[in-house]
Amino acid sequence: MARRKKIYEGKAKVLYEGPEPGTLVQYFKDDATAFNAEKHDVVEGKGVLNNRLSEFFMTGLNAIGVPTHFIKRINMREQLIRSVEIIPLEVVVRNVAAGSMSKRLGIEEGTALPRPIIEFYYKDDALGDPLVTEEHIIAFGWASQQDLDDMVALALRVNDFLSGVMMAVGIKLVDFKIEIGRIWENDFMRLIVADEISPDSCRLWDMKTGQKLDKDVFRRDLGNLADAYTEVARRLGVLPSNVTHATKPTLIN
Ligand SMILES: Nc1ncnc2c1ncn2[C@@H]1O[C@H](COP(=O)(O)OP(=O)(O)OP(=O)(O)O)[C@@H](O)[C@H]1O
Ligand SMILES: [Mg+2]
């Protein structure tokens, strides 16, 4: 690790300088935080699982033409990504009422929404990532109207993809958050999905039992977080090889 220059250390990940210009190495830590880092713990194995799961979702998105920063996984905890200029907004897509939306609007958790609802939160830890409107975003220059249109289109495509992938393994995608960044190619600017897509940034409920398989397990002390993430990874068939059970020995002729 010492061989690389550290660019940024956040709550869940570390960014290092990448091997080529325009690239970064994203390292997934085991730290779990909630409520603007008031609650903190180390959950052994979480970083490994999130590295794998984010690889899985971003690879799938790339394959269906939704551009992401993901280039390739390097090892258990690290992935090579394209360096972007992060738009300082968290883009949240909700299919079912939960969390802050339920609290703020008095809608019971679990209520299906008539259509996916997109919300923007201004990324500022000191302010507690406040909800903002498109008016604020444009007036303060965080993104243009064109950027906003592109962000909504990207977010809805991610929602359709993730909902389908999850539904196939018996999991309901309640909501999720993405971060979006700018890259320049020649004189053109494009928006691509960045950061991570993992159970840290989604709400995932088992379709039969309603069991929570996401970071709410940590936020609400519902059990072992790594077990919940392992279950998601197991269902999706993306468990890292050292966690899967050994297969039966096979005879080699
Ligand atoms: N492709 C990328 N290029 C540049 N920065 C990125 C890229 N993907 C993610 N980031 C940024 O890297 C950081 C990842 O670290 P982490 O998620 O731990 O941060 P954090 O503690 O959530 O803090 P914050 O998101 O408020 O900066 C975030 O700041 C994220 O916005
Ligand atoms: Mg983050």
CSV table of C-alpha atoms and ligand atoms in Angstrom, one decimal:
chain,number,residue,atom,x,y,z
A,1,MET,CA,0.0,0.0,0.0
A,2,ALA,CA,2.9,2.3,0.8
A,3,ARG,CA,3.9,2.3,-2.8
A,4,ARG,CA,0.9,4.4,-3.9
A,5,LYS,CA,0.1,8.0,-3.2
A,6,LYS,CA,-3.1,8.4,-1.1
A,7,ILE,CA,-5.5,10.9,-2.7
A,8,TYR,CA,-8.4,10.8,-0.3
A,9,GLU,CA,-9.5,8.8,2.7
A,10,GLY,CA,-13.3,8.7,3.3
A,11,LYS,CA,-15.4,6.8,5.8
A,12,ALA,CA,-15.7,3.6,3.8
A,13,LYS,CA,-13.0,3.8,1.1
A,14,VAL,CA,-9.5,5.1,0.3
A,15,LEU,CA,-8.6,6.5,-3.1
A,16,TYR,CA,-5.0,6.0,-4.3
A,17,GLU,CA,-3.3,7.4,-7.4
A,18,GLY,CA,-3.8,4.9,-10.3
A,19,PRO,CA,-1.2,3.4,-12.6
A,20,GLU,CA,-2.1,5.7,-15.5
A,21,PRO,CA,-3.3,9.3,-15.8
A,22,GLY,CA,-7.1,9.5,-15.4
A,23,THR,CA,-7.2,6.3,-13.2
A,24,LEU,CA,-7.5,5.8,-9.5
A,25,VAL,CA,-7.4,2.7,-7.2
A,26,GLN,CA,-10.4,2.4,-4.9
A,27,TYR,CA,-9.7,0.5,-1.7
A,28,PHE,CA,-12.7,-0.8,0.3
A,29,LYS,CA,-12.3,-0.6,4.1
A,30,ASP,CA,-14.2,-2.6,6.7
A,31,ASP,CA,-15.5,0.5,8.5
A,32,ALA,CA,-19.2,0.9,8.8
A,33,THR,CA,-20.6,4.4,9.7
A,34,ALA,CA,-24.2,5.7,10.0
A,35,PHE,CA,-26.0,8.9,11.1
A,36,ASN,CA,-23.2,11.1,9.6
A,37,ALA,CA,-20.5,9.0,11.3
A,38,GLU,CA,-22.0,9.3,14.8
A,39,LYS,CA,-22.2,5.5,14.8
A,40,HIS,CA,-19.0,3.7,13.8
A,41,ASP,CA,-17.8,0.1,13.8
A,42,VAL,CA,-15.5,-2.2,12.0
A,43,VAL,CA,-17.3,-5.1,10.3
A,44,GLU,CA,-14.8,-7.7,9.3
A,45,GLY,CA,-15.1,-8.7,5.7
A,46,LYS,CA,-17.4,-5.9,4.6
A,47,GLY,CA,-14.8,-4.2,2.4
A,48,VAL,CA,-14.2,-7.5,0.5
A,49,LEU,CA,-17.9,-8.0,0.0
A,50,ASN,CA,-18.6,-4.5,-1.2
A,51,ASN,CA,-15.6,-4.6,-3.6
A,52,ARG,CA,-17.1,-7.7,-5.2
A,53,LEU,CA,-20.6,-6.5,-5.2
A,54,SER,CA,-19.8,-3.1,-6.6
A,55,GLU,CA,-17.7,-4.9,-9.3
A,56,PHE,CA,-20.7,-7.1,-10.1
A,57,PHE,CA,-23.2,-4.2,-10.4
A,58,MET,CA,-20.9,-1.8,-12.3
A,59,THR,CA,-19.8,-4.6,-14.7
A,60,GLY,CA,-23.5,-5.3,-15.5
A,61,LEU,CA,-24.2,-1.7,-16.0
A,62,ASN,CA,-21.2,-1.2,-18.3
A,63,ALA,CA,-22.5,-4.3,-20.3
A,64,ILE,CA,-25.9,-2.8,-20.9
A,65,GLY,CA,-24.4,0.6,-21.9
A,66,VAL,CA,-24.8,2.5,-18.7
A,67,PRO,CA,-21.4,4.1,-18.3
A,68,THR,CA,-19.6,3.7,-14.9
A,69,HIS,CA,-16.1,4.4,-13.5
A,70,PHE,CA,-15.3,0.8,-13.0
A,71,ILE,CA,-12.4,-0.6,-15.1
A,72,LYS,CA,-11.4,-3.8,-13.3
A,73,ARG,CA,-11.0,-5.5,-9.9
A,74,ILE,CA,-7.4,-5.7,-8.8
A,75,ASN,CA,-7.6,-7.8,-5.7
A,76,MET,CA,-9.9,-8.6,-2.7
A,77,ARG,CA,-10.2,-5.0,-1.6
A,78,GLU,CA,-9.2,-2.9,-4.5
A,79,GLN,CA,-10.5,-1.9,-7.9
A,80,LEU,CA,-9.2,0.2,-10.7
A,81,ILE,CA,-11.5,3.1,-11.6
A,82,ARG,CA,-11.6,6.1,-13.9
A,83,SER,CA,-11.0,9.3,-12.1
A,84,VAL,CA,-14.0,11.7,-12.3
A,85,GLU,CA,-15.0,15.0,-11.0
A,86,ILE,CA,-17.7,14.1,-8.6
A,87,ILE,CA,-20.8,16.1,-8.8
A,88,PRO,CA,-21.5,17.1,-5.1
A,89,LEU,CA,-24.9,15.4,-5.0
A,90,GLU,CA,-26.1,12.1,-3.7
A,91,VAL,CA,-28.8,10.9,-6.2
A,92,VAL,CA,-31.3,8.7,-4.4
A,93,VAL,CA,-33.9,6.6,-6.2
A,94,ARG,CA,-36.9,5.3,-4.2
A,95,ASN,CA,-39.3,2.5,-5.2
A,96,VAL,CA,-40.8,2.0,-1.7
A,97,ALA,CA,-41.1,4.4,1.1
A,98,ALA,CA,-38.4,4.0,3.8
A,99,GLY,CA,-35.8,5.8,5.9
A,100,SER,CA,-35.8,9.6,5.9
A,101,MET,CA,-38.6,9.8,3.4
A,102,SER,CA,-41.0,7.9,5.6
A,103,LYS,CA,-40.0,10.0,8.6
A,104,ARG,CA,-40.2,13.4,6.8
A,105,LEU,CA,-43.5,12.8,5.0
A,106,GLY,CA,-45.1,10.4,7.5
A,107,ILE,CA,-45.4,7.6,5.0
A,108,GLU,CA,-45.3,4.1,6.5
A,109,GLU,CA,-42.1,2.2,5.7
A,110,GLY,CA,-42.9,-0.4,3.1
A,111,THR,CA,-45.5,1.6,1.2
A,112,ALA,CA,-45.0,1.1,-2.5
A,113,LEU,CA,-44.6,4.4,-4.4
A,114,PRO,CA,-46.7,5.1,-7.5
A,115,ARG,CA,-43.5,5.7,-9.5
A,116,PRO,CA,-39.8,5.8,-8.8
A,117,ILE,CA,-39.0,9.1,-6.9
A,118,ILE,CA,-35.6,10.7,-7.4
A,119,GLU,CA,-34.1,13.0,-4.7
A,120,PHE,CA,-30.9,15.0,-4.6
A,121,TYR,CA,-28.9,15.5,-1.4
A,122,TYR,CA,-26.1,18.0,-1.3
A,123,LYS,CA,-22.8,16.2,-0.3
A,124,ASP,CA,-21.7,18.1,2.7
A,125,ASP,CA,-20.9,16.3,5.9
A,126,ALA,CA,-20.9,19.5,8.0
A,127,LEU,CA,-24.5,20.2,6.9
A,128,GLY,CA,-25.6,16.5,7.2
A,129,ASP,CA,-26.1,16.1,3.5
A,130,PRO,CA,-29.3,18.1,3.2
A,131,LEU,CA,-32.1,17.4,0.7
A,132,VAL,CA,-32.0,20.0,-2.1
A,133,THR,CA,-34.2,20.9,-5.1
A,134,GLU,CA,-33.3,21.3,-8.7
A,135,GLU,CA,-33.6,25.0,-8.2
A,136,HIS,CA,-30.8,25.0,-5.6
A,137,ILE,CA,-28.7,22.8,-7.8
A,138,ILE,CA,-28.9,25.1,-10.8
A,139,ALA,CA,-28.8,28.3,-8.8
A,140,PHE,CA,-25.6,27.3,-6.9
A,141,GLY,CA,-24.0,25.8,-10.0
A,142,TRP,CA,-23.5,22.3,-8.7
A,143,ALA,CA,-25.0,21.0,-12.0
A,144,SER,CA,-26.7,22.4,-15.1
A,145,GLN,CA,-30.2,21.6,-16.3
A,146,GLN,CA,-28.7,19.3,-19.0
A,147,ASP,CA,-26.6,17.5,-16.3
A,148,LEU,CA,-29.8,17.1,-14.2
A,149,ASP,CA,-31.6,15.6,-17.1
A,150,ASP,CA,-28.7,13.2,-17.8
A,151,MET,CA,-28.5,12.3,-14.1
A,152,VAL,CA,-32.2,11.4,-13.9
A,153,ALA,CA,-31.9,9.3,-17.0
A,154,LEU,CA,-28.8,7.5,-15.6
A,155,ALA,CA,-30.4,7.0,-12.2
A,156,LEU,CA,-33.6,5.5,-13.7
A,157,ARG,CA,-31.5,3.1,-15.9
A,158,VAL,CA,-29.6,2.0,-12.8
A,159,ASN,CA,-32.9,1.5,-11.0
A,160,ASP,CA,-34.3,-0.7,-13.7
A,161,PHE,CA,-31.1,-2.8,-13.9
A,162,LEU,CA,-30.7,-3.2,-10.2
A,163,SER,CA,-34.4,-3.9,-9.6
A,164,GLY,CA,-34.3,-6.7,-12.1
A,165,VAL,CA,-31.1,-8.2,-10.9
A,166,MET,CA,-32.4,-8.2,-7.3
A,167,MET,CA,-35.8,-9.4,-8.1
A,168,ALA,CA,-34.3,-12.4,-9.9
A,169,VAL,CA,-32.8,-13.5,-6.5
A,170,GLY,CA,-35.8,-12.8,-4.4
A,171,ILE,CA,-34.8,-9.3,-3.2
A,172,LYS,CA,-36.8,-6.1,-3.4
A,173,LEU,CA,-34.8,-3.0,-4.3
A,174,VAL,CA,-36.4,-0.4,-1.9
A,175,ASP,CA,-34.1,2.5,-2.7
A,176,PHE,CA,-30.5,3.3,-3.4
A,177,LYS,CA,-28.0,6.1,-3.7
A,178,ILE,CA,-25.5,6.8,-6.5
A,179,GLU,CA,-22.8,9.4,-7.1
A,180,ILE,CA,-22.2,10.7,-10.5
A,181,GLY,CA,-19.0,12.2,-12.0
A,182,ARG,CA,-17.8,14.1,-15.0
A,183,ILE,CA,-15.2,12.8,-17.4
A,184,TRP,CA,-13.8,14.7,-20.4
A,185,GLU,CA,-13.1,12.9,-23.7
A,186,ASN,CA,-11.4,15.4,-26.1
A,187,ASP,CA,-13.6,18.4,-25.8
A,188,PHE,CA,-16.7,16.5,-24.7
A,189,MET,CA,-17.9,16.1,-21.1
A,190,ARG,CA,-19.9,13.0,-20.1
A,191,LEU,CA,-21.5,11.9,-16.9
A,192,ILE,CA,-20.8,8.4,-15.6
A,193,VAL,CA,-21.8,6.4,-12.5
A,194,ALA,CA,-19.0,6.6,-9.8
A,195,ASP,CA,-18.3,5.7,-6.2
A,196,GLU,CA,-19.9,2.3,-5.3
A,197,ILE,CA,-23.1,0.3,-5.6
A,198,SER,CA,-23.3,-2.1,-2.6
A,199,PRO,CA,-25.6,-2.9,0.3
A,200,ASP,CA,-24.0,0.1,2.0
A,201,SER,CA,-25.8,2.3,-0.5
A,202,CYS,CA,-29.1,0.3,-1.2
A,203,ARG,CA,-32.1,-0.8,0.8
A,204,LEU,CA,-32.6,-4.5,0.1
A,205,TRP,CA,-35.5,-6.5,1.5
A,206,ASP,CA,-36.1,-10.2,1.2
A,207,MET,CA,-39.2,-10.5,-1.0
A,208,LYS,CA,-40.7,-13.3,1.1
A,209,THR,CA,-39.8,-12.5,4.7
A,210,GLY,CA,-39.1,-8.7,4.5
A,211,GLN,CA,-35.7,-9.4,6.2
A,212,LYS,CA,-33.3,-6.5,5.7
A,213,LEU,CA,-30.1,-7.3,3.8
A,214,ASP,CA,-28.5,-3.8,3.8
A,215,LYS,CA,-26.9,-1.2,6.0
A,216,ASP,CA,-30.1,-0.8,8.1
A,217,VAL,CA,-28.9,-4.0,9.8
A,218,PHE,CA,-26.1,-1.9,11.2
A,219,ARG,CA,-28.0,1.4,11.6
A,220,ARG,CA,-30.8,-0.4,13.6
A,221,ASP,CA,-28.8,-3.1,15.3
A,222,LEU,CA,-30.7,-5.9,13.6
A,223,GLY,CA,-27.8,-8.5,13.6
A,224,ASN,CA,-24.5,-9.2,11.8
A,225,LEU,CA,-24.0,-6.9,8.9
A,226,ALA,CA,-21.4,-9.1,7.2
A,227,ASP,CA,-23.9,-12.0,7.3
A,228,ALA,CA,-26.5,-9.9,5.5
A,229,TYR,CA,-24.1,-8.8,2.8
A,230,THR,CA,-22.8,-12.4,2.5
A,231,GLU,CA,-26.4,-13.5,1.8
A,232,VAL,CA,-26.8,-10.9,-1.0
A,233,ALA,CA,-23.4,-12.0,-2.5
A,234,ARG,CA,-24.3,-15.6,-2.2
A,235,ARG,CA,-27.7,-15.2,-4.0
A,236,LEU,CA,-26.0,-13.2,-6.7
A,237,GLY,CA,-23.3,-15.9,-7.1
A,238,VAL,CA,-20.5,-13.4,-6.4
A,239,LEU,CA,-19.0,-14.6,-3.2
A,240,PRO,CA,-15.2,-14.2,-3.0
A,241,SER,CA,-13.5,-17.6,-3.4
A,242,ASN,CA,-12.1,-17.7,0.1
A,243,VAL,CA,-15.6,-17.4,1.6
A,244,THR,CA,-17.3,-20.0,-0.5
A,245,HIS,CA,-17.5,-23.6,0.8
A,246,ALA,CA,-15.0,-25.9,-0.8
A,247,THR,CA,-16.5,-28.0,-3.5
A,248,LYS,CA,-16.2,-31.8,-3.4
A,249,PRO,CA,-12.8,-33.1,-4.7
A,250,THR,CA,-13.1,-34.2,-8.3
A,251,LEU,CA,-11.2,-37.0,-9.9
A,252,ILE,CA,-8.8,-36.0,-12.6
A,253,ASN,CA,-8.4,-38.7,-15.2
B,1,LIG,N1,-14.3,7.7,-9.8
B,1,LIG,C1,-14.1,8.6,-8.8
B,1,LIG,N2,-13.2,9.6,-9.0
B,1,LIG,C2,-13.0,10.5,-8.0
B,1,LIG,N3,-13.6,10.4,-6.8
B,1,LIG,C3,-14.5,9.4,-6.6
B,1,LIG,C4,-14.7,8.4,-7.6
B,1,LIG,N4,-15.6,7.5,-7.1
B,1,LIG,C5,-15.9,7.9,-5.8
B,1,LIG,N5,-15.2,9.0,-5.5
B,1,LIG,C6,-15.2,9.8,-4.2
B,1,LIG,O1,-14.3,9.0,-3.3
B,1,LIG,C7,-14.7,9.0,-2.0
B,1,LIG,C8,-14.9,7.6,-1.5
B,1,LIG,O2,-14.7,7.5,-0.2
B,1,LIG,P1,-15.9,7.3,0.9
B,1,LIG,O3,-17.1,6.7,0.2
B,1,LIG,O4,-15.3,6.5,2.0
B,1,LIG,O5,-16.2,8.8,1.3
B,1,LIG,P2,-17.2,9.3,2.4
B,1,LIG,O6,-16.7,9.1,3.7
B,1,LIG,O7,-18.5,8.7,2.0
B,1,LIG,O8,-17.2,10.8,2.1
B,1,LIG,P3,-17.8,11.8,1.0
B,1,LIG,O9,-18.5,10.9,0.0
B,1,LIG,O10,-18.6,12.7,1.8
B,1,LIG,O11,-16.6,12.4,0.4
B,1,LIG,C9,-16.0,9.9,-2.0
B,1,LIG,O12,-15.6,11.2,-1.6
B,1,LIG,C10,-16.5,9.8,-3.4
B,1,LIG,O13,-17.3,10.9,-3.8
B,2,MG,MG,-19.2,7.5,0.5
